[in-house]
mmCIF file of C-alpha atoms (C1' of nucleotides) in Angstrom:
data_model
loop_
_atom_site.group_PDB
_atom_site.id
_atom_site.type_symbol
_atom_site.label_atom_id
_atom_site.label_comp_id
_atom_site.label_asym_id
_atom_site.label_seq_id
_atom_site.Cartn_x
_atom_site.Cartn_y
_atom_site.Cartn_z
ATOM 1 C CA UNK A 1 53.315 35.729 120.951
ATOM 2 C CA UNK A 2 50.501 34.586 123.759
ATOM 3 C CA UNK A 3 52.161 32.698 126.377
ATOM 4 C CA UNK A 4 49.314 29.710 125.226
ATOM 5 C CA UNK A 5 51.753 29.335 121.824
ATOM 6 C CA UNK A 6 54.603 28.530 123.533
ATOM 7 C CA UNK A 7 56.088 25.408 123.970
ATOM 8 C CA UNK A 8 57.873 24.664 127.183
ATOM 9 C CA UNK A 9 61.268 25.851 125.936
ATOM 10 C CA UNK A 10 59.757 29.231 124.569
ATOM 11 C CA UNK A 11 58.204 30.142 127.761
ATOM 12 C CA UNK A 12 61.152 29.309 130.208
ATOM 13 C CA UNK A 13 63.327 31.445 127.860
ATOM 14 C CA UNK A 14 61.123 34.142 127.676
ATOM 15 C CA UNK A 15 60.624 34.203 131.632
ATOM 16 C CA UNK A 16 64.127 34.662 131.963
ATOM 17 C CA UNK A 17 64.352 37.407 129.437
ATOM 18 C CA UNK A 18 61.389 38.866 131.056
ATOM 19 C CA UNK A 19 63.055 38.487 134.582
ATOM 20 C CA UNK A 20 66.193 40.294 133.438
ATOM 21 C CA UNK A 21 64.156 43.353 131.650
ATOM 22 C CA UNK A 22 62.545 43.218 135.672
ATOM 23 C CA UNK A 23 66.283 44.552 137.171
ATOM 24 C CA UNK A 24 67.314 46.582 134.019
ATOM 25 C CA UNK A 25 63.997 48.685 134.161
ATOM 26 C CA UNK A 26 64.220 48.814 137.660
ATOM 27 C CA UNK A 27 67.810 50.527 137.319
ATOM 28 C CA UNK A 28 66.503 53.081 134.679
ATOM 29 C CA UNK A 29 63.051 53.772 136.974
ATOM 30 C CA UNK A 30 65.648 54.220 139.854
ATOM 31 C CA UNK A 31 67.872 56.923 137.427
ATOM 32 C CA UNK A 32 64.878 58.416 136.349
ATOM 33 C CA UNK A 33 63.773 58.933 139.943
ATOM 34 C CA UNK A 34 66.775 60.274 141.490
ATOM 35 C CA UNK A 35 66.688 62.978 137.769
ATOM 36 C CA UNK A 36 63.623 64.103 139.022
ATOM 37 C CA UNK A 37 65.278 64.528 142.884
ATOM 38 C CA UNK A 38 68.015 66.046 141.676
ATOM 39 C CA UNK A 39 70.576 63.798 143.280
ATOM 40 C CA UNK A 40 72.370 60.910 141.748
ATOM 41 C CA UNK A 41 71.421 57.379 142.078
ATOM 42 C CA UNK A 42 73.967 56.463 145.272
ATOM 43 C CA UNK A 43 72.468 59.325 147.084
ATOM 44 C CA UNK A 44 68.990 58.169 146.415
ATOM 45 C CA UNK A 45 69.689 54.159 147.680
ATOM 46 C CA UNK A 46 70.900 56.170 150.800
ATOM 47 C CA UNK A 47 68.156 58.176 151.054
ATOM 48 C CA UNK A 48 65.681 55.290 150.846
ATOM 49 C CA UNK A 49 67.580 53.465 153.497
ATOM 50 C CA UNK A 50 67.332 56.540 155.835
ATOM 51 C CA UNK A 51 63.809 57.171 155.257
ATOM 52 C CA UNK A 52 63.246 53.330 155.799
ATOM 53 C CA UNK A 53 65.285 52.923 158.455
ATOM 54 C CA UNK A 54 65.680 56.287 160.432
ATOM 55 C CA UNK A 55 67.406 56.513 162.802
ATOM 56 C CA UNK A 56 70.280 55.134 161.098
ATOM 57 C CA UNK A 57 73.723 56.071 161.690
ATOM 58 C CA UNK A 58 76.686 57.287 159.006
ATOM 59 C CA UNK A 59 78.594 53.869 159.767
ATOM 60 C CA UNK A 60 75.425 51.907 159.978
ATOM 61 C CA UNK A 61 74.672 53.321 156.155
ATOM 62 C CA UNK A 62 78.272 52.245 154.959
ATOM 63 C CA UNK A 63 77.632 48.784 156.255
ATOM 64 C CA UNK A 64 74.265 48.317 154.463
ATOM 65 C CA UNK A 65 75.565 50.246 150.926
ATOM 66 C CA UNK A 66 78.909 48.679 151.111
ATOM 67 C CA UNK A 67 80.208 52.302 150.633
ATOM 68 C CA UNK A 68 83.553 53.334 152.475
ATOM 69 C CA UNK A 69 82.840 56.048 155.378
ATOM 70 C CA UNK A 70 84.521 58.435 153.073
ATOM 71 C CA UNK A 71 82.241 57.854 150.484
ATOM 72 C CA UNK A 72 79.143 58.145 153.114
ATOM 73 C CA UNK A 73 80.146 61.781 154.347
ATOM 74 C CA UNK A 74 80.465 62.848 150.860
ATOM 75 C CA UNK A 75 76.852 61.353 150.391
ATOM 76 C CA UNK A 76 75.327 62.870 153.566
ATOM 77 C CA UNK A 77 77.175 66.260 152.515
ATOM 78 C CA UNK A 78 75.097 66.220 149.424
ATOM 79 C CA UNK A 79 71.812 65.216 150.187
ATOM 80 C CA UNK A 80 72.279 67.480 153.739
ATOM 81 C CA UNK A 81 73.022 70.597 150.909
ATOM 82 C CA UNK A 82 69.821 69.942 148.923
ATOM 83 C CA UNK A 83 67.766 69.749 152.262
ATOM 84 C CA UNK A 84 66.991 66.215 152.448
ATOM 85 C CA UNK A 85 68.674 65.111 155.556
ATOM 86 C CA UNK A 86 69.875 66.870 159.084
ATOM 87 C CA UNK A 87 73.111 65.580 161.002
ATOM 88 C CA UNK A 88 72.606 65.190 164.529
ATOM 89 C CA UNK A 89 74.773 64.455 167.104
ATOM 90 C CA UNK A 90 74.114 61.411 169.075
ATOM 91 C CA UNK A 91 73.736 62.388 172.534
ATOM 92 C CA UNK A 92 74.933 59.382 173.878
ATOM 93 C CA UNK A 93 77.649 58.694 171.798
ATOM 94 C CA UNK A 94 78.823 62.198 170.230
ATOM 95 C CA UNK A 95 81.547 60.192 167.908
ATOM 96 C CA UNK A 96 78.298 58.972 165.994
ATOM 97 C CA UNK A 97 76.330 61.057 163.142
ATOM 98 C CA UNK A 98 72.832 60.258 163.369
ATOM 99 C CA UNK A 99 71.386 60.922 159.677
ATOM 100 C CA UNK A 100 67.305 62.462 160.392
ATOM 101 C CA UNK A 101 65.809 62.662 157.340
ATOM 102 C CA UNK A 102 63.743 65.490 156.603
ATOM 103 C CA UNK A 103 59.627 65.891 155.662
ATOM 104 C CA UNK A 104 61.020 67.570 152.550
ATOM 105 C CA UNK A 105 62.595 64.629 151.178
ATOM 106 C CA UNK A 106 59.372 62.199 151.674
ATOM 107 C CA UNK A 107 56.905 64.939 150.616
ATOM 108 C CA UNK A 108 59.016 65.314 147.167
ATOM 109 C CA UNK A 109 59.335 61.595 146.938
ATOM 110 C CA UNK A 110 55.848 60.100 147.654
ATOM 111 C CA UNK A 111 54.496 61.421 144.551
ATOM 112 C CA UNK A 112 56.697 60.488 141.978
ATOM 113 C CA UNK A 113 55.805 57.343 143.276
ATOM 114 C CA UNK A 114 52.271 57.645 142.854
ATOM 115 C CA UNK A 115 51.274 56.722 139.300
ATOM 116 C CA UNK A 116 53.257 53.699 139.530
ATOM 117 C CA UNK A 117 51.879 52.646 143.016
ATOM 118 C CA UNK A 118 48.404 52.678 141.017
ATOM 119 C CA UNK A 119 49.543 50.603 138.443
ATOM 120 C CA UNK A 120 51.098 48.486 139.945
ATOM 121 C CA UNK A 121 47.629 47.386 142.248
ATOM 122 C CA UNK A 122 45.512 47.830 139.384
ATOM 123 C CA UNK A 123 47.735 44.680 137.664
ATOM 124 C CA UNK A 124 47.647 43.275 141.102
ATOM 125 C CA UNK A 125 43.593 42.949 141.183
ATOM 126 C CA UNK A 126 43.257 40.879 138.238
ATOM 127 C CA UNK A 127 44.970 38.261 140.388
ATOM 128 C CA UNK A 128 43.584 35.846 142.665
ATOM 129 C CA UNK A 129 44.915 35.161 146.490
ATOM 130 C CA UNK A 130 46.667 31.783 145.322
ATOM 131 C CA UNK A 131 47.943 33.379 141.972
ATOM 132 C CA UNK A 132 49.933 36.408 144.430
ATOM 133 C CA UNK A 133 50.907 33.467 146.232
ATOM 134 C CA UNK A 134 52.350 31.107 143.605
ATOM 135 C CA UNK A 135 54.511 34.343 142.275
ATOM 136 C CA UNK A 136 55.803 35.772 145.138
ATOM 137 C CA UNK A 137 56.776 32.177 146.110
ATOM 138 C CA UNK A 138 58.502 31.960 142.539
ATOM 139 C CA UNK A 139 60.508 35.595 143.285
ATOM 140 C CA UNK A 140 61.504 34.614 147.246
ATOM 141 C CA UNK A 141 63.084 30.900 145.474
ATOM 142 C CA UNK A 142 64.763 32.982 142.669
ATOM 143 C CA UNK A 143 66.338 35.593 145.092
ATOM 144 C CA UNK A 144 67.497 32.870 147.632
ATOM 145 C CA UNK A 145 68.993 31.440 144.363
ATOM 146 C CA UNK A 146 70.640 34.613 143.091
ATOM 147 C CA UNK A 147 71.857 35.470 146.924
ATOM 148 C CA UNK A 148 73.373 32.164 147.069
ATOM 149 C CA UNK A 149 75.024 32.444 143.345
ATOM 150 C CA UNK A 150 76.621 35.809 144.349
ATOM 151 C CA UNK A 151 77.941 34.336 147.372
ATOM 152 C CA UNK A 152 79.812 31.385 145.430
ATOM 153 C CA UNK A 153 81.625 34.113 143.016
ATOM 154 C CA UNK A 154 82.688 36.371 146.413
ATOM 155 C CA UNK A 155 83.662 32.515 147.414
ATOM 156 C CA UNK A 156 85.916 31.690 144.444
ATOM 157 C CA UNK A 157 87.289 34.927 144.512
ATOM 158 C CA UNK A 158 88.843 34.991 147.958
ATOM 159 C CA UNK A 159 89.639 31.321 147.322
ATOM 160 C CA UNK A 160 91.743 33.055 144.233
ATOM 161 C CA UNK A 161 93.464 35.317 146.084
ATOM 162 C CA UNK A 162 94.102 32.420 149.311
ATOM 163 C CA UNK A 163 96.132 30.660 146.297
ATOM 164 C CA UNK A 164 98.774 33.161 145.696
ATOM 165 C CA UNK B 1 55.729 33.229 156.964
ATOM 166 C CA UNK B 2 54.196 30.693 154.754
ATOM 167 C CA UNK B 3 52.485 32.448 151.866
ATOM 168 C CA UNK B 4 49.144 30.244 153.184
ATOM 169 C CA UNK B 5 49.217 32.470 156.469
ATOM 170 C CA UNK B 6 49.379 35.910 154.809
ATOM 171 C CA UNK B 7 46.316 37.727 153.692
ATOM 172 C CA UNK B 8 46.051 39.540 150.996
ATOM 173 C CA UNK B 9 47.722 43.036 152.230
ATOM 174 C CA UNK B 10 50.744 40.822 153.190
ATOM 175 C CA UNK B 11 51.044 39.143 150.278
ATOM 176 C CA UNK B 12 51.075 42.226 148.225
ATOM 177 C CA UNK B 13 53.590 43.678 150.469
ATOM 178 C CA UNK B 14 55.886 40.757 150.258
ATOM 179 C CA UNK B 15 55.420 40.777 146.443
ATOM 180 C CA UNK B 16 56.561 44.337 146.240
ATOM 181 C CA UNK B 17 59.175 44.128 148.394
ATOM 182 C CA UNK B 18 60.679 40.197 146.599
ATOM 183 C CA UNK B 19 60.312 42.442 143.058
ATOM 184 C CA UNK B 20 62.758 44.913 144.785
ATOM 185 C CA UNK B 21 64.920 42.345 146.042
ATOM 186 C CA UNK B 22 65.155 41.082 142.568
ATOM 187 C CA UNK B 23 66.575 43.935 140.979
ATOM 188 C CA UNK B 24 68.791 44.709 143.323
ATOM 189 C CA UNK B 25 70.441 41.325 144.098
ATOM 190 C CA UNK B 26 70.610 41.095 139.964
ATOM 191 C CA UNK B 27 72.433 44.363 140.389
ATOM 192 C CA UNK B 28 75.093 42.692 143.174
ATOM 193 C CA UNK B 29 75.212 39.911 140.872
ATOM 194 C CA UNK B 30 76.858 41.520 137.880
ATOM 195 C CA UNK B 31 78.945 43.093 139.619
ATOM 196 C CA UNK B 32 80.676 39.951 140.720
ATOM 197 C CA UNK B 33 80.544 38.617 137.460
ATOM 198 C CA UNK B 34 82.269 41.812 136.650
ATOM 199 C CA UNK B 35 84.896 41.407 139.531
ATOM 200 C CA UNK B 36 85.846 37.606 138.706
ATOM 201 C CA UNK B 37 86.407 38.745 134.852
ATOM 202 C CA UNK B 38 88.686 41.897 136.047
ATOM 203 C CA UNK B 39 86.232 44.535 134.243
ATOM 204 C CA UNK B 40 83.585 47.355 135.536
ATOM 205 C CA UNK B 41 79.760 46.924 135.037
ATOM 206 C CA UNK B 42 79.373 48.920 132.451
ATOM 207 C CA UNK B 43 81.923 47.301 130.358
ATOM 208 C CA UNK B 44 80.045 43.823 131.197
ATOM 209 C CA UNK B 45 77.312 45.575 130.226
ATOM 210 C CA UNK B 46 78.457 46.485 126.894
ATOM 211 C CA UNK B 47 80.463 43.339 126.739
ATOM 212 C CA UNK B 48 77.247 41.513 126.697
ATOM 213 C CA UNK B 49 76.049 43.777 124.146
ATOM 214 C CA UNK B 50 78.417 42.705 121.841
ATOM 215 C CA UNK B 51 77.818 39.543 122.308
ATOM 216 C CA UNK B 52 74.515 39.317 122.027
ATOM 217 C CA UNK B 53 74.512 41.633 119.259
ATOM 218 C CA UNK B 54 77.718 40.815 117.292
ATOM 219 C CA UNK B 55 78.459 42.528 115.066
ATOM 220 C CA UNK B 56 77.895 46.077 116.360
ATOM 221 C CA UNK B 57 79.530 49.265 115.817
ATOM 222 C CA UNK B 58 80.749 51.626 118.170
ATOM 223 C CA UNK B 59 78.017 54.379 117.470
ATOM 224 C CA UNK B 60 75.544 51.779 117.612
ATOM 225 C CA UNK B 61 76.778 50.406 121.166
ATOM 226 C CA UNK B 62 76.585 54.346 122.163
ATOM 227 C CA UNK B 63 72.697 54.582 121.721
ATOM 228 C CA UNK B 64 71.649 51.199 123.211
ATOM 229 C CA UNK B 65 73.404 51.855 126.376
ATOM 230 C CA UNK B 66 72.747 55.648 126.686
ATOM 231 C CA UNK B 67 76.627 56.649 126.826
ATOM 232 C CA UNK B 68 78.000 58.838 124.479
ATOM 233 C CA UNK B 69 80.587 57.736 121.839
ATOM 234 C CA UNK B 70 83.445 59.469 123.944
ATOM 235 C CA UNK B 71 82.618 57.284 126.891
ATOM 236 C CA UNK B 72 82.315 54.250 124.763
ATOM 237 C CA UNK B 73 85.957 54.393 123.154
ATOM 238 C CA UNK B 74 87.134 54.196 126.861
ATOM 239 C CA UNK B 75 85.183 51.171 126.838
ATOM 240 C CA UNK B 76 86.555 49.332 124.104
ATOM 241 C CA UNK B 77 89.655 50.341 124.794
ATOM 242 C CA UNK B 78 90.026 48.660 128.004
ATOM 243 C CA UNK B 79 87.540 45.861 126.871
ATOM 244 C CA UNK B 80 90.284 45.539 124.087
ATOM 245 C CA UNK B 81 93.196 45.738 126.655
ATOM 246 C CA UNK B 82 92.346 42.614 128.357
ATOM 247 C CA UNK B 83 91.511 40.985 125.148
ATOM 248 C CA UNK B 84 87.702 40.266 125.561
ATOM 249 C CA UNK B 85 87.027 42.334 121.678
ATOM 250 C CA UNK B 86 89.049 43.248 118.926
ATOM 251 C CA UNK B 87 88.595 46.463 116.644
ATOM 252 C CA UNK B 88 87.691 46.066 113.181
ATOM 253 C CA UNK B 89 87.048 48.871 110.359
ATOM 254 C CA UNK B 90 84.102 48.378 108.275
ATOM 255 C CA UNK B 91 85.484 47.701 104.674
ATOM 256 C CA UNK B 92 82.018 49.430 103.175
ATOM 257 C CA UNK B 93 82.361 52.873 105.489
ATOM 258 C CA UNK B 94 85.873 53.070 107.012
ATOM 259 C CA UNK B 95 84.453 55.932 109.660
ATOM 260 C CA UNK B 96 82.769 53.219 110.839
ATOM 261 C CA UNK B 97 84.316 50.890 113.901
ATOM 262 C CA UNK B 98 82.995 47.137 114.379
ATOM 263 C CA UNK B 99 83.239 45.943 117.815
ATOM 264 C CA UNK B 100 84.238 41.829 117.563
ATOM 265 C CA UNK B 101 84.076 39.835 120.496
ATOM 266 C CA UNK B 102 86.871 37.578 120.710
ATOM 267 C CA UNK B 103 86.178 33.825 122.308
ATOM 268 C CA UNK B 104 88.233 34.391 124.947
ATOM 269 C CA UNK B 105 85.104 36.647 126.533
ATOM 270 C CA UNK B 106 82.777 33.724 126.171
ATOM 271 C CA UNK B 107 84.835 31.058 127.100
ATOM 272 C CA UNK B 108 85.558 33.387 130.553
ATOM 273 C CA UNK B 109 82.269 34.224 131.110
ATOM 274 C CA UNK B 110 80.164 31.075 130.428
ATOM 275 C CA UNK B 111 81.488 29.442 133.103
ATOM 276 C CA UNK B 112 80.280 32.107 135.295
ATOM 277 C CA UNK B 113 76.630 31.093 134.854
ATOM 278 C CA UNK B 114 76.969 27.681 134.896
ATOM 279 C CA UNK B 115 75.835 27.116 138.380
ATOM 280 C CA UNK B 116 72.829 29.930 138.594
ATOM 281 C CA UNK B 117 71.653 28.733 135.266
ATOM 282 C CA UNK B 118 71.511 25.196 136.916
ATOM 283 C CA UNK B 119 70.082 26.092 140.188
ATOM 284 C CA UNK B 120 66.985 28.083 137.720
ATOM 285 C CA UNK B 121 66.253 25.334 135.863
ATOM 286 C CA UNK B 122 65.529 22.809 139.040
ATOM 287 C CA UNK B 123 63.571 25.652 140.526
ATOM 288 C CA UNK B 124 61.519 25.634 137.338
ATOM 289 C CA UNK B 125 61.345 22.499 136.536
ATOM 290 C CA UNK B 126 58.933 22.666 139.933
ATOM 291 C CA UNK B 127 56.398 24.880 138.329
ATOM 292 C CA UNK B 128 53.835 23.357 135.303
ATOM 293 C CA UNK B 129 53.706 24.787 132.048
ATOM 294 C CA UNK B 130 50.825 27.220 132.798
ATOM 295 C CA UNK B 131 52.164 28.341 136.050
ATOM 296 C CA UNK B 132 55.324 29.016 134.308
ATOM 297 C CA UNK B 133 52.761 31.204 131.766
ATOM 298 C CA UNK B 134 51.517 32.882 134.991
ATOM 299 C CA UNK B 135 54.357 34.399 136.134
ATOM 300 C CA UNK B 136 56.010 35.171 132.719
ATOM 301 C CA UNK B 137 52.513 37.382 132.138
ATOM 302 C CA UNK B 138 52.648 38.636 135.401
ATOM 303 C CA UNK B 139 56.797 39.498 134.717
ATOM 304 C CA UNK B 140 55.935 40.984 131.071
ATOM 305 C CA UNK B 141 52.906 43.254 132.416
ATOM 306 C CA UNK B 142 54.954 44.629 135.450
ATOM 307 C CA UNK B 143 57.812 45.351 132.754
ATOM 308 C CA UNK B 144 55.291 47.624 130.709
ATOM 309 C CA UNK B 145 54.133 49.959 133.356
ATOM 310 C CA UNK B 146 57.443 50.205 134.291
ATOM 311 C CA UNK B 147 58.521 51.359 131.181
ATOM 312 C CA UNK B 148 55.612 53.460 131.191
ATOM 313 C CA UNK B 149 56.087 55.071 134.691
ATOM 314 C CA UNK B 150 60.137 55.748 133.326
ATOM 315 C CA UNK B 151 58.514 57.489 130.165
ATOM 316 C CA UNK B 152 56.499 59.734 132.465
ATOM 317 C CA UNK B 153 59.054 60.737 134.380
ATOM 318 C CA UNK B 154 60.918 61.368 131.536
ATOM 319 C CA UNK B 155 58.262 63.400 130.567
ATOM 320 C CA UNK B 156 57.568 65.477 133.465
ATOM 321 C CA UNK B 157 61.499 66.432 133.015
ATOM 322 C CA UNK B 158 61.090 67.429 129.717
ATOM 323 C CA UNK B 159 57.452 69.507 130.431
ATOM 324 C CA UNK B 160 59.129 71.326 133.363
ATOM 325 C CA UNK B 161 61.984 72.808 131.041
ATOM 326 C CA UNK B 162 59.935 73.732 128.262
ATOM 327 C CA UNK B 163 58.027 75.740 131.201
ATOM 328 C CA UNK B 164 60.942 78.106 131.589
ATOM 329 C "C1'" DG C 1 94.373 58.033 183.910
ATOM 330 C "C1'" DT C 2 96.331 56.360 179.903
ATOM 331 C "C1'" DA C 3 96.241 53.210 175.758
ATOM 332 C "C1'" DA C 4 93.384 51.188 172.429
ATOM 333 C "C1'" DA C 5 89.372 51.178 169.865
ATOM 334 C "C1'" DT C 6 85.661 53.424 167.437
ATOM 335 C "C1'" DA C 7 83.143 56.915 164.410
ATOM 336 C "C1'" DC C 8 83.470 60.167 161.368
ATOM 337 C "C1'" DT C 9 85.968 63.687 158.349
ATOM 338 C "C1'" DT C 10 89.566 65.106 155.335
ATOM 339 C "C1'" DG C 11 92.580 64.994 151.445
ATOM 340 C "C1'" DA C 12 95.129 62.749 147.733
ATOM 341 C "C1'" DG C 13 94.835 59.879 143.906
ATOM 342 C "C1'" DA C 14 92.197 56.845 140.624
ATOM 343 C "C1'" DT C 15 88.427 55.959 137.499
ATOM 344 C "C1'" DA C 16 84.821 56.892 134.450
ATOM 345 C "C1'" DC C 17 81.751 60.066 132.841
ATOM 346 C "C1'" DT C 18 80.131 64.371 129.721
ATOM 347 C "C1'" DA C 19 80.749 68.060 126.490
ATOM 348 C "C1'" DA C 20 83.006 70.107 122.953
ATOM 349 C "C1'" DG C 21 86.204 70.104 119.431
ATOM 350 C "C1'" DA C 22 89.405 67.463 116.104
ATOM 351 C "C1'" DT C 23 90.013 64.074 112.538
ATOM 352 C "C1'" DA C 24 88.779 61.199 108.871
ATOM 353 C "C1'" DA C 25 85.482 59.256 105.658
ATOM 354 C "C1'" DT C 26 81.193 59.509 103.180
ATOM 355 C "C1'" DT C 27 77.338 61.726 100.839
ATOM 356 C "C1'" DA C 28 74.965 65.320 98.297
ATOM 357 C "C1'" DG C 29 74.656 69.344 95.470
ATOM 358 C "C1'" DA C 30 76.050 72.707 92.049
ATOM 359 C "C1'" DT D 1 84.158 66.841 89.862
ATOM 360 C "C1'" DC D 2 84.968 69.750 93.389
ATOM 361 C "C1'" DT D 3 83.151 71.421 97.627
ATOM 362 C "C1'" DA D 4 80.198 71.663 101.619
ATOM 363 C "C1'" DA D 5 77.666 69.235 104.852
ATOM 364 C "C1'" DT D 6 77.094 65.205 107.418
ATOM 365 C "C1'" DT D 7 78.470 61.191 109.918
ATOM 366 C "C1'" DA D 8 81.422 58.122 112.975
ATOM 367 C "C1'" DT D 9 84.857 57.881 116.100
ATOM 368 C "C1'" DC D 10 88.588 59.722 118.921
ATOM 369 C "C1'" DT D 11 90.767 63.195 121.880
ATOM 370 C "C1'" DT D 12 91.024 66.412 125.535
ATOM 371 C "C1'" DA D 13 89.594 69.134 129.446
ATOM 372 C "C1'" DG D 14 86.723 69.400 133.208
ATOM 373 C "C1'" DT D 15 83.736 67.178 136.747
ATOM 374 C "C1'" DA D 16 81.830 63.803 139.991
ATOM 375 C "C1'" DT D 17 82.357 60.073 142.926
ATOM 376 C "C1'" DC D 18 84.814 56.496 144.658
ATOM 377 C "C1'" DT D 19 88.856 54.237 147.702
ATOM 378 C "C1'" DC D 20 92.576 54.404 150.829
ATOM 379 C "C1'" DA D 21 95.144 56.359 154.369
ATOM 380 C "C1'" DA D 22 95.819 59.735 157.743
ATOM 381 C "C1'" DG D 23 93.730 62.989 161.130
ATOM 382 C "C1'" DT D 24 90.424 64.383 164.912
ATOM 383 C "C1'" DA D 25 87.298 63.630 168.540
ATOM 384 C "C1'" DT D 26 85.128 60.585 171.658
ATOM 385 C "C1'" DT D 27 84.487 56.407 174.209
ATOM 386 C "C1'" DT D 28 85.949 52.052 176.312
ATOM 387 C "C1'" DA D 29 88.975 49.000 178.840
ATOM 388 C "C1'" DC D 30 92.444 48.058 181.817
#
DNA sequence: GTAAATACTTGAGATACTAAGATAATTAGA
DNA sequence: TCTAATTATCTTAGTATCTCAAGTATTTAC
């Protein structure tokens, strides 16, 4: 049905169908991705954040993955296997693993990220300065929304717990 | 940065990197929703499934979420421990397991969404009709390349081992 | 110079998945 | 109407990845 059909109702439910098909594709793209890598999809959030964020340490990772240490050795053990990352010692702190990641990783990356990257612009030119505006605008208020909505269930679940 | 001070490169930028904020923070999301009703994501993911889709049969749960029917009879099973479904026999092919969600699930989970689904509709009861039309065009075409660029992938998997 | 804190690794145990085979019910063919 | 093949689910064995707790090495603080 063209969006011009629809009646109020219609088009707010459809947005939010729409806007949950945005996270569930994203997932499957994500899976799909990390298939092509090789590596699972844990192993390929880390490797993002190392490529986006390198020099990044093993603790530093857990922090931003939520991930136990435990869990982030076995990660770094895995993609270090397949040739994706090097563990260096920091020199001024030799307690601390600092995760480099390696040209091998970004040069098998990049292009599976290509086609989509074209896409993705070519949608983006049939849209006007003020139209990019008014959506991004749209997905910042929805995320501060959905940040703030995960923080009240974290809330009432420590508030749970504080009862006992 | 107000949207008004970026140019166009910047907007685009920010775009891309809200849309990836999306998905992930709707990611983070279930998962608490998951944690307050005592269950993993994949059985909320299932869970609404059968909702949605009541009623459903085991095999039919299977395909739409890409598990196999082993993994999905751990599913009900614990899905039927805490009493969120009940398993029924189809009376016209007794092979045949319907999955029956019990109120208790939707009475639980409800709830859950009460405030986000608030919170949405004040942020769009901001936007006019046709902006609201924008975005939902702009949220339906980025869902079809996506799909697109996960069929490719897919693909490129499949090409590479009929190379061998 | 020693005790406490920090950063990572290790190992045991838990959970959830796949793959393959078992069981039970249905369908199709001679 | 038997019988064989197919279908739907369950079971079991094996695997992967996580958490938690303990261990090791290094740094910091007194």
């Amino acid at each position: 049905m063209s969006t011009d059909l629809m009646n109020r109702d219609e088009l707010l439910s459809a947005l939010d169908q729409e806007m949950r098909k945005v996270s569930a594709q994203s997932v499957l793209f994500s899976q799909a991705v990390a298939e092509q890598l090789g590596i699972n999809s844990t192993d390929l959030e880390c490797l993002d954040i190392i490529n986006f964020s390198s020099p990044i340490t093993a603790g530093r990772l857990a922090d931003l993955t939520g991930l136990t240490t435990g869990a982030i050795t076995g990660v770094i053990d895995r993609l270090e296997k397949v040739g994706y990352v090097r563990r260096e010692r920091d020199p001024n702190d030799r307690r601390r693993v600092i995760i480099q990641p390696l040209p091998e990783a970004a040069q098998k990356i990049s292009p599976l990220f290509d086609s989509m990257a074209q896409a993705m612009s070519k949608l983006y030119s049939s849209y006007s300065d003020q139209e990019i505006a008014l959506i991004l605008d749209f997905a910042t208020r929805s995320n501060s929304i959905v940040l703030e909505e995960i923080a009240k269930l974290q809330g009432k679940e420590e508030a749970e717990a504080g009862e006992n």
